[in-house]
XYZ file of C-alpha atoms in Angstrom:
527
model
C 24.019 -7.243 -4.825
C 23.336 -6.832 -1.118
C 26.916 -5.702 -0.583
C 26.068 -2.431 -2.548
C 23.082 -1.520 -0.583
C 23.102 1.750 0.974
C 20.272 4.456 2.020
C 19.400 7.421 0.791
C 18.948 8.684 4.488
C 22.177 7.840 5.471
C 25.071 10.240 4.507
C 26.314 9.632 0.914
C 29.916 10.893 -0.094
C 29.013 12.801 -3.058
C 32.008 11.457 -5.024
C 30.749 7.936 -4.415
C 27.805 8.785 -6.884
C 30.516 9.035 -9.739
C 32.089 5.822 -9.130
C 31.055 3.513 -12.150
C 28.568 0.660 -11.100
C 29.858 -3.083 -11.083
C 28.732 -5.409 -13.777
C 26.171 -7.551 -12.472
C 24.808 -10.859 -13.916
C 21.216 -9.890 -13.526
C 20.637 -6.014 -15.359
C 18.329 -5.091 -12.349
C 15.732 -6.835 -9.763
C 13.028 -4.530 -11.699
C 11.872 -6.387 -14.812
C 11.085 -4.570 -18.307
C 8.494 -5.602 -20.336
C 9.193 -4.365 -24.168
C 6.676 -4.252 -26.812
C 7.945 -5.646 -30.126
C 7.356 -4.238 -33.614
C 8.436 -2.725 -36.601
C 11.902 -1.445 -35.121
C 12.245 -4.759 -32.664
C 11.186 -7.576 -34.535
C 14.049 -9.050 -36.098
C 16.197 -12.022 -34.464
C 18.998 -9.999 -34.065
C 17.111 -6.991 -32.777
C 14.902 -9.233 -30.270
C 18.466 -11.156 -29.320
C 19.796 -7.721 -28.266
C 17.065 -6.654 -26.404
C 16.837 -9.973 -24.057
C 20.708 -9.471 -23.591
C 19.917 -5.555 -22.475
C 17.315 -6.876 -19.885
C 13.928 -7.338 -21.587
C 12.030 -10.567 -19.752
C 8.428 -9.991 -20.863
C 7.643 -9.358 -24.855
C 4.336 -7.429 -25.267
C 2.123 -8.090 -28.536
C 0.024 -4.791 -29.050
C -2.915 -5.892 -30.853
C -4.194 -2.239 -31.477
C -2.308 -2.836 -34.917
C -0.928 -5.378 -37.212
C -2.442 -8.672 -37.919
C -2.232 -12.039 -36.248
C 0.297 -13.179 -39.028
C 2.739 -10.084 -38.290
C 2.831 -11.001 -35.007
C 3.272 -14.616 -35.346
C 6.484 -13.873 -37.354
C 7.789 -11.638 -34.602
C 6.915 -14.495 -32.119
C 8.809 -16.741 -34.238
C 11.720 -14.653 -34.153
C 11.412 -14.225 -30.337
C 11.666 -17.901 -30.014
C 14.868 -18.179 -31.938
C 16.344 -15.133 -30.385
C 15.244 -16.950 -26.695
C 17.209 -20.104 -28.159
C 20.226 -18.040 -29.216
C 20.691 -16.102 -26.344
C 19.653 -18.839 -23.586
C 17.346 -16.138 -21.868
C 13.884 -16.842 -20.689
C 11.143 -14.654 -22.005
C 7.674 -14.405 -21.146
C 4.903 -13.471 -23.698
C 2.101 -10.651 -22.999
C -1.153 -10.193 -25.232
C -2.121 -6.652 -25.136
C -5.740 -6.586 -26.233
C -7.461 -3.370 -27.848
C -10.411 -3.378 -25.435
C -12.754 0.016 -25.706
C -10.124 1.828 -27.524
C -11.528 4.588 -29.684
C -9.787 5.031 -33.125
C -9.532 7.580 -35.677
C -9.542 5.867 -39.094
C -7.234 7.496 -41.970
C -7.494 5.231 -44.785
C -5.300 7.154 -47.196
C -2.625 7.734 -44.532
C -2.014 11.300 -45.638
C -0.719 13.653 -43.159
C -3.605 15.957 -41.364
C -2.848 19.231 -40.079
C -4.833 20.883 -37.556
C -4.608 24.674 -36.537
C -5.683 25.865 -33.289
C -8.942 27.692 -32.767
C -10.248 25.627 -36.090
C -13.486 23.393 -36.410
C -13.208 20.014 -36.785
C -15.966 17.323 -36.714
C -15.547 13.907 -35.651
C -17.819 11.501 -37.755
C -18.932 7.936 -37.131
C -19.249 7.478 -40.734
C -16.135 5.548 -41.250
C -16.295 5.823 -45.162
C -15.458 9.104 -45.550
C -12.017 10.547 -46.080
C -9.911 12.010 -43.181
C -9.155 15.783 -43.448
C -8.250 18.596 -41.412
C -12.074 19.042 -41.143
C -13.407 15.821 -40.702
C -12.194 12.964 -38.737
C -13.789 9.292 -39.316
C -13.930 7.222 -35.929
C -14.856 3.770 -35.246
C -17.515 4.171 -32.468
C -21.035 5.492 -33.076
C -21.930 6.273 -29.495
C -19.563 9.412 -28.995
C -22.175 11.846 -29.444
C -24.282 10.407 -26.947
C -21.437 9.981 -24.337
C -20.072 13.737 -24.606
C -21.234 16.986 -24.039
C -20.313 20.849 -24.873
C -16.909 21.594 -23.126
C -15.660 18.001 -22.834
C -12.189 17.425 -23.658
C -10.909 14.971 -26.228
C -7.476 13.912 -27.053
C -6.160 12.509 -30.383
C -2.439 11.015 -30.962
C -0.893 8.632 -33.030
C -0.322 5.139 -31.435
C 0.271 6.348 -27.942
C -0.196 9.846 -26.840
C 3.443 11.333 -26.932
C 2.559 14.241 -24.726
C 4.746 16.089 -27.754
C 2.505 18.662 -28.958
C 3.351 18.459 -32.570
C 2.264 14.916 -33.337
C -1.163 15.008 -30.718
C -4.109 17.309 -30.334
C -6.386 18.580 -27.607
C -10.109 19.145 -28.885
C -12.842 20.880 -26.937
C -16.278 19.711 -27.719
C -18.283 22.565 -29.083
C -21.451 20.889 -30.171
C -23.228 17.727 -30.937
C -24.972 17.317 -34.341
C -26.924 14.239 -34.670
C -24.366 11.410 -34.757
C -21.489 14.133 -35.186
C -19.320 15.689 -32.572
C -18.067 19.214 -33.503
C -15.003 20.473 -32.093
C -12.801 23.469 -31.612
C -8.690 22.644 -32.045
C -6.878 23.759 -29.080
C -3.274 23.425 -30.606
C -1.721 23.359 -34.048
C -0.549 19.675 -34.672
C 0.062 17.094 -37.424
C -1.459 13.867 -37.273
C 0.439 11.418 -39.421
C 0.113 7.613 -40.038
C -3.008 5.304 -40.890
C -4.534 5.123 -37.343
C -4.853 7.635 -34.315
C -6.076 6.660 -30.663
C -8.644 9.015 -29.488
C -9.526 9.542 -25.513
C -12.628 11.387 -24.393
C -11.530 12.688 -20.965
C -13.845 11.306 -18.052
C -16.342 10.075 -20.280
C -17.798 6.619 -20.009
C -17.451 4.718 -23.555
C -20.004 1.926 -23.958
C -17.662 -0.709 -25.594
C -16.901 -4.083 -23.864
C -13.439 -4.580 -22.415
C -12.937 -7.504 -23.913
C -14.274 -7.093 -27.790
C -15.194 -9.948 -30.308
C -11.959 -8.933 -32.187
C -10.337 -9.719 -28.828
C -11.995 -12.896 -28.144
C -11.014 -14.220 -31.465
C -7.235 -13.334 -31.424
C -7.107 -14.636 -28.161
C -8.843 -18.101 -28.887
C -6.452 -18.321 -31.858
C -3.242 -16.585 -31.900
C -3.301 -16.599 -27.765
C -4.080 -20.433 -27.684
C -1.824 -21.362 -30.200
C 1.170 -19.428 -28.434
C 0.356 -20.506 -24.947
C 0.440 -16.991 -23.916
C 1.952 -16.261 -20.376
C -0.128 -12.778 -19.714
C -2.887 -10.815 -21.089
C -2.795 -7.094 -20.411
C -6.502 -6.284 -20.702
C -6.834 -2.813 -21.797
C -9.491 -0.341 -20.357
C -10.190 -2.474 -17.374
C -12.960 -0.520 -15.551
C -14.662 -3.194 -13.102
C -13.826 -6.136 -11.585
C -16.443 -7.885 -13.624
C -14.217 -7.065 -16.438
C -11.309 -9.396 -14.994
C -13.918 -11.867 -14.204
C -15.711 -12.131 -17.496
C -12.161 -12.457 -19.100
C -10.951 -15.290 -16.613
C -14.268 -17.050 -17.489
C -13.420 -16.692 -21.032
C -9.923 -18.309 -20.780
C -11.070 -20.706 -18.222
C -12.632 -22.695 -21.353
C -9.255 -22.414 -23.625
C -7.522 -25.283 -22.344
C -3.729 -24.293 -21.319
C -5.043 -20.440 -21.141
C -6.781 -21.330 -18.096
C -3.159 -20.469 -16.577
C -2.668 -17.336 -18.195
C -2.497 -14.449 -15.863
C -4.909 -11.212 -16.405
C -3.122 -7.987 -15.772
C -5.811 -5.486 -15.511
C -4.587 -2.093 -17.334
C -6.077 0.940 -15.531
C -6.337 3.634 -18.136
C -9.021 6.014 -16.908
C -10.782 7.526 -14.101
C -13.789 4.435 -14.023
C -10.687 2.069 -13.276
C -9.340 4.319 -10.846
C -12.639 4.728 -9.127
C -12.885 0.771 -8.782
C -9.322 -0.138 -8.359
C -9.487 -2.009 -5.048
C -11.944 -4.348 -6.178
C -10.161 -4.834 -9.420
C -7.143 -5.746 -7.630
C -8.388 -8.343 -5.678
C -9.545 -10.236 -9.061
C -6.610 -9.148 -11.110
C -3.131 -10.966 -11.200
C -1.329 -7.836 -11.385
C -2.064 -4.134 -12.447
C -0.642 -2.012 -15.510
C -0.814 1.583 -14.528
C -1.322 2.890 -18.367
C -0.130 6.652 -17.453
C -0.719 7.755 -20.876
C -4.424 7.693 -20.713
C -4.573 8.448 -17.130
C -2.557 11.641 -17.727
C -5.509 12.526 -19.829
C -8.384 11.863 -17.298
C -6.507 13.053 -14.391
C -5.115 16.313 -13.745
C -1.174 16.337 -14.003
C -0.953 17.091 -10.012
C -2.935 14.025 -9.215
C -1.084 11.361 -11.459
C 1.891 10.784 -9.208
C -0.480 10.511 -6.028
C -2.330 7.434 -8.130
C 0.952 6.223 -9.286
C 2.079 5.891 -5.243
C -1.152 4.709 -4.051
C -1.706 2.149 -6.571
C 1.918 0.734 -6.467
C 1.258 0.450 -2.712
C -1.618 -1.317 -2.584
C -0.252 -3.932 -5.261
C 2.838 -4.120 -3.110
C 0.780 -5.171 -0.109
C -1.500 -7.561 -2.102
C 1.604 -9.000 -3.496
C 0.636 -8.614 -6.915
C 3.016 -7.247 -9.536
C 2.477 -3.479 -10.343
C 3.599 -2.509 -13.855
C 4.053 1.205 -14.669
C 3.899 2.577 -18.381
C 5.052 5.882 -20.184
C 8.461 6.622 -18.422
C 11.013 7.698 -21.057
C 8.877 8.767 -24.071
C 11.732 10.842 -25.496
C 13.910 7.983 -25.841
C 11.839 6.880 -28.960
C 13.538 9.566 -30.813
C 16.446 10.307 -28.699
C 19.463 8.135 -27.537
C 19.187 9.784 -23.840
C 16.335 9.945 -21.525
C 15.546 13.553 -20.258
C 16.507 14.503 -16.661
C 13.083 14.349 -15.414
C 12.488 10.770 -17.099
C 15.192 9.216 -15.621
C 14.237 10.711 -12.211
C 10.772 9.138 -12.990
C 12.105 5.670 -13.846
C 14.096 5.990 -10.261
C 10.934 7.041 -8.680
C 8.874 4.023 -9.772
C 11.408 1.853 -8.537
C 11.545 3.426 -4.932
C 8.029 3.473 -5.170
C 7.972 -0.243 -5.240
C 6.887 -1.051 -8.830
C 7.951 -4.607 -10.097
C 8.332 -3.759 -13.736
C 8.834 -0.839 -16.349
C 6.564 -1.266 -19.483
C 8.077 0.199 -22.607
C 5.894 0.796 -25.510
C 6.454 3.333 -28.466
C 9.922 3.298 -27.251
C 10.921 0.073 -28.229
C 7.770 -0.793 -30.758
C 8.561 2.096 -33.365
C 11.529 3.665 -31.345
C 15.171 4.613 -33.069
C 17.000 3.098 -29.836
C 14.988 0.203 -28.393
C 17.991 -1.897 -27.208
C 19.838 1.506 -25.608
C 16.320 2.288 -24.159
C 16.134 -1.021 -22.276
C 19.930 -1.052 -21.378
C 19.146 2.790 -20.238
C 16.302 1.723 -18.094
C 17.731 -1.197 -16.392
C 20.879 0.791 -15.277
C 18.482 3.467 -13.844
C 16.625 0.763 -12.072
C 19.880 -1.162 -10.584
C 21.085 2.314 -9.206
C 17.581 3.130 -7.609
C 17.261 -0.707 -6.069
C 20.666 0.110 -4.226
C 18.832 2.759 -2.180
C 15.609 1.298 -1.953
C 14.710 1.326 1.729
C 13.988 -2.483 2.319
C 14.251 -2.128 5.981
C 11.078 0.336 6.256
C 9.198 -1.546 3.513
C 9.679 -5.217 5.339
C 8.254 -3.515 8.542
C 5.499 -1.882 6.642
C 4.551 -5.266 4.905
C 4.769 -7.309 8.287
C 2.505 -4.610 9.945
C 0.139 -4.687 6.846
C -0.159 -8.504 6.761
C -0.821 -8.804 10.612
C -1.254 -11.677 12.854
C -1.621 -14.324 13.181
C 0.239 -14.842 9.381
C -0.707 -17.974 6.994
C 1.976 -20.467 7.453
C 3.273 -19.602 3.965
C 3.655 -16.117 4.393
C 5.243 -16.540 7.871
C 7.979 -18.673 6.033
C 8.288 -16.401 3.083
C 8.934 -13.231 5.572
C 11.359 -15.587 7.797
C 13.338 -16.397 4.411
C 14.242 -12.736 3.502
C 14.528 -11.599 7.243
C 16.902 -14.220 7.522
C 18.741 -13.637 4.322
C 19.059 -10.098 5.232
C 20.855 -10.741 8.659
C 23.112 -13.232 7.455
C 23.797 -11.212 4.373
C 23.179 -13.904 1.881
C 24.107 -13.472 -1.603
C 20.687 -15.380 -2.941
C 17.599 -17.031 -1.755
C 16.844 -20.137 -3.605
C 12.878 -21.088 -3.434
C 11.650 -24.477 -4.524
C 7.991 -24.172 -5.837
C 5.667 -25.846 -8.036
C 2.898 -22.920 -8.262
C 5.184 -20.370 -7.977
C 3.352 -18.834 -5.137
C 5.865 -19.374 -2.518
C 8.460 -17.526 -4.492
C 6.208 -14.605 -5.286
C 5.492 -14.485 -1.704
C 9.355 -13.979 -0.900
C 9.599 -11.307 -3.459
C 6.630 -9.597 -1.958
C 8.926 -8.634 0.768
C 11.650 -7.114 -1.453
C 14.706 -9.124 -0.585
C 18.069 -7.203 -1.330
C 19.234 -10.294 -3.104
C 17.932 -12.118 -6.236
C 15.419 -14.928 -5.529
C 16.290 -18.259 -7.602
C 12.774 -19.559 -8.345
C 13.256 -23.400 -8.810
C 10.030 -24.691 -10.494
C 9.463 -28.479 -9.854
C 7.404 -29.722 -12.845
C 4.237 -31.726 -12.034
C 3.080 -34.479 -13.889
C -0.693 -34.050 -14.841
C -3.103 -36.218 -17.086
C -6.184 -35.487 -18.888
C -6.667 -39.332 -19.503
C -5.341 -39.094 -22.895
C -2.083 -37.768 -22.218
C 0.340 -36.986 -19.516
C 2.041 -33.892 -19.660
C 4.322 -31.694 -17.317
C 3.034 -28.179 -15.765
C 5.744 -25.692 -14.734
C 6.622 -23.639 -17.824
C 3.760 -21.134 -17.338
C 4.766 -20.488 -13.636
C 8.380 -20.190 -14.357
C 7.720 -17.723 -17.405
C 5.034 -15.924 -15.241
C 7.837 -14.836 -12.413
C 9.810 -12.937 -15.224
C 7.460 -10.153 -14.268
C 7.880 -9.974 -10.621
C 10.573 -7.603 -9.229
C 13.564 -9.809 -7.904
C 12.512 -13.232 -9.459
C 15.007 -15.142 -11.445
C 13.089 -18.207 -12.354
C 14.839 -21.861 -13.336
C 13.040 -25.060 -14.650
C 13.908 -27.973 -12.808
C 14.483 -31.355 -14.433
C 11.609 -33.497 -12.920
C 13.849 -36.557 -12.966
C 16.191 -34.859 -10.292
C 15.135 -34.918 -6.417
C 15.411 -31.713 -4.751
C 18.206 -32.857 -2.360
C 19.952 -36.205 -2.497
C 22.257 -37.892 -0.100
C 23.362 -40.589 -3.067
C 26.185 -39.176 -4.684
C 25.635 -40.517 -8.056
C 22.166 -38.857 -8.176
C 22.585 -34.873 -9.146
C 20.021 -32.949 -7.039
C 18.124 -29.971 -8.034
C 19.441 -27.734 -5.449
C 22.797 -28.566 -7.036
C 21.866 -27.802 -10.392
C 20.559 -24.658 -8.801
C 23.868 -23.506 -6.994
C 25.913 -24.617 -9.918
C 23.578 -21.911 -11.809
C 24.159 -19.528 -9.262
C 27.910 -20.383 -9.542
C 28.158 -19.886 -13.427
C 26.064 -16.628 -13.470
C 28.294 -15.055 -10.631
C 25.700 -14.602 -8.359
C 27.159 -17.081 -5.803
C 30.758 -17.074 -4.990
C 32.640 -19.453 -2.572
C 31.987 -19.181 1.295
C 28.916 -17.261 0.157
C 25.820 -17.750 2.461
C 22.528 -18.940 0.517
C 18.968 -19.019 2.252
C 16.923 -22.150 0.985
C 13.197 -22.094 0.997
C 11.612 -25.750 0.499
C 9.221 -28.106 1.603
C 10.234 -31.298 3.295
C 6.996 -33.809 3.532
C 4.237 -31.912 4.739
C 6.446 -28.852 6.218
C 7.826 -26.006 4.636
C 11.742 -25.288 5.634
C 13.821 -22.344 5.478
C 17.472 -23.025 6.016
C 20.872 -21.266 5.570
C 24.003 -22.922 4.050
C 27.409 -21.513 3.772
C 29.337 -22.871 0.651
C 32.662 -24.124 0.861
C 35.238 -23.571 -1.795
């Protein structure tokens, strides 16, 4: 992977752009989160998604019940077993989401310049004149001239399936709006977003709590995507709730930034969260179009410097119905990678899109190409400067490991870790080669039984750019002088060789603890 590396600033022969990319064991360093649903929930479909490069499966509880998602998860487990590819599980909460309820599921046609009323009386039937919603406080939150957007599932931006409304007047609990564009809403539920309006609903709803404490606990979920995170307190409350749910105290919380409130409190939220999801669907409604890129670049940079994963959404919407992305979308994916994003999250494209596998594969190929021209040297200098001096012991070791790997043109960095923190710090410096994160399980007890930790830590690195986890056998030492005792290092090197990442005479950088000291060393492999 390192030998391919070039910079956009360097002169590139135009003909070289046409040369096909070499096949690689790791589809890309940037990770792909796929949302599983109607078009991607069979064992065969999920297996194909895993082979194409999906490393995190997202379960969106805005629709579908726990039984439906449990069936999908059982299929995911079967697919992981069949493909021998690790995959983490992300539960996406509903949060303060406003929904239009269409019980009869008949298509609703709205015409530009017509009047439509939004009412909290959910017993009424949805029609082109009346849309029942699941929130009683909208009339108090909006005023004349405010913008409201209604779309199916996620906002596609395609103006035949989503509609802009302008608030004309408030009448009691009802909000009377003028339709700004003609559109047809199809399905049982549409999402409603009031631009730059505070919605007085909890970030973690009672239904979210019920799903997490039942489905989440049963399945030991790796990540929670906390929808509509508006304040750092939202993350603290979610963390407090998880801390009482046994294994879920290890679950990582990714704050989903979806509106101006979240944007305003971004710095405090980043300090509390384990990672950030930039939900560009809703943000694109709250922000003027010309400001969206600025938020993305600033937010990703802040995440990078904090060493916390940044996940970007809504990149290839057109692939929901088409086999190829638009030129703008392909460029958008590449730019997200060049900005420094850790993962690309696919929503409707894999949930109900016609080409889930092809979408993952296409996005992976674009990420791979963009990574080849990522200016790692500049990024490394910026990160070191941001961290400043004196560095912590671990930060110094991590940055030294990456610098050494680049100087000796190592094919891979192998990091032994128990908490995953050391490996994440190495990944923070964005090495040009993969980081094999070898998680050493720890034995722990609650006085009643003994158990090994490590599975959470291994899976949680599946959302970090450049990190590829391996769960070590706790019976093997990290290294061994005894020929009869197979060391974890040998297992890791064999894994690297089998996957084609490591070849004879390659140099490998190893980062591990020896006693109380952390050590970086370089080894050159023999035949």
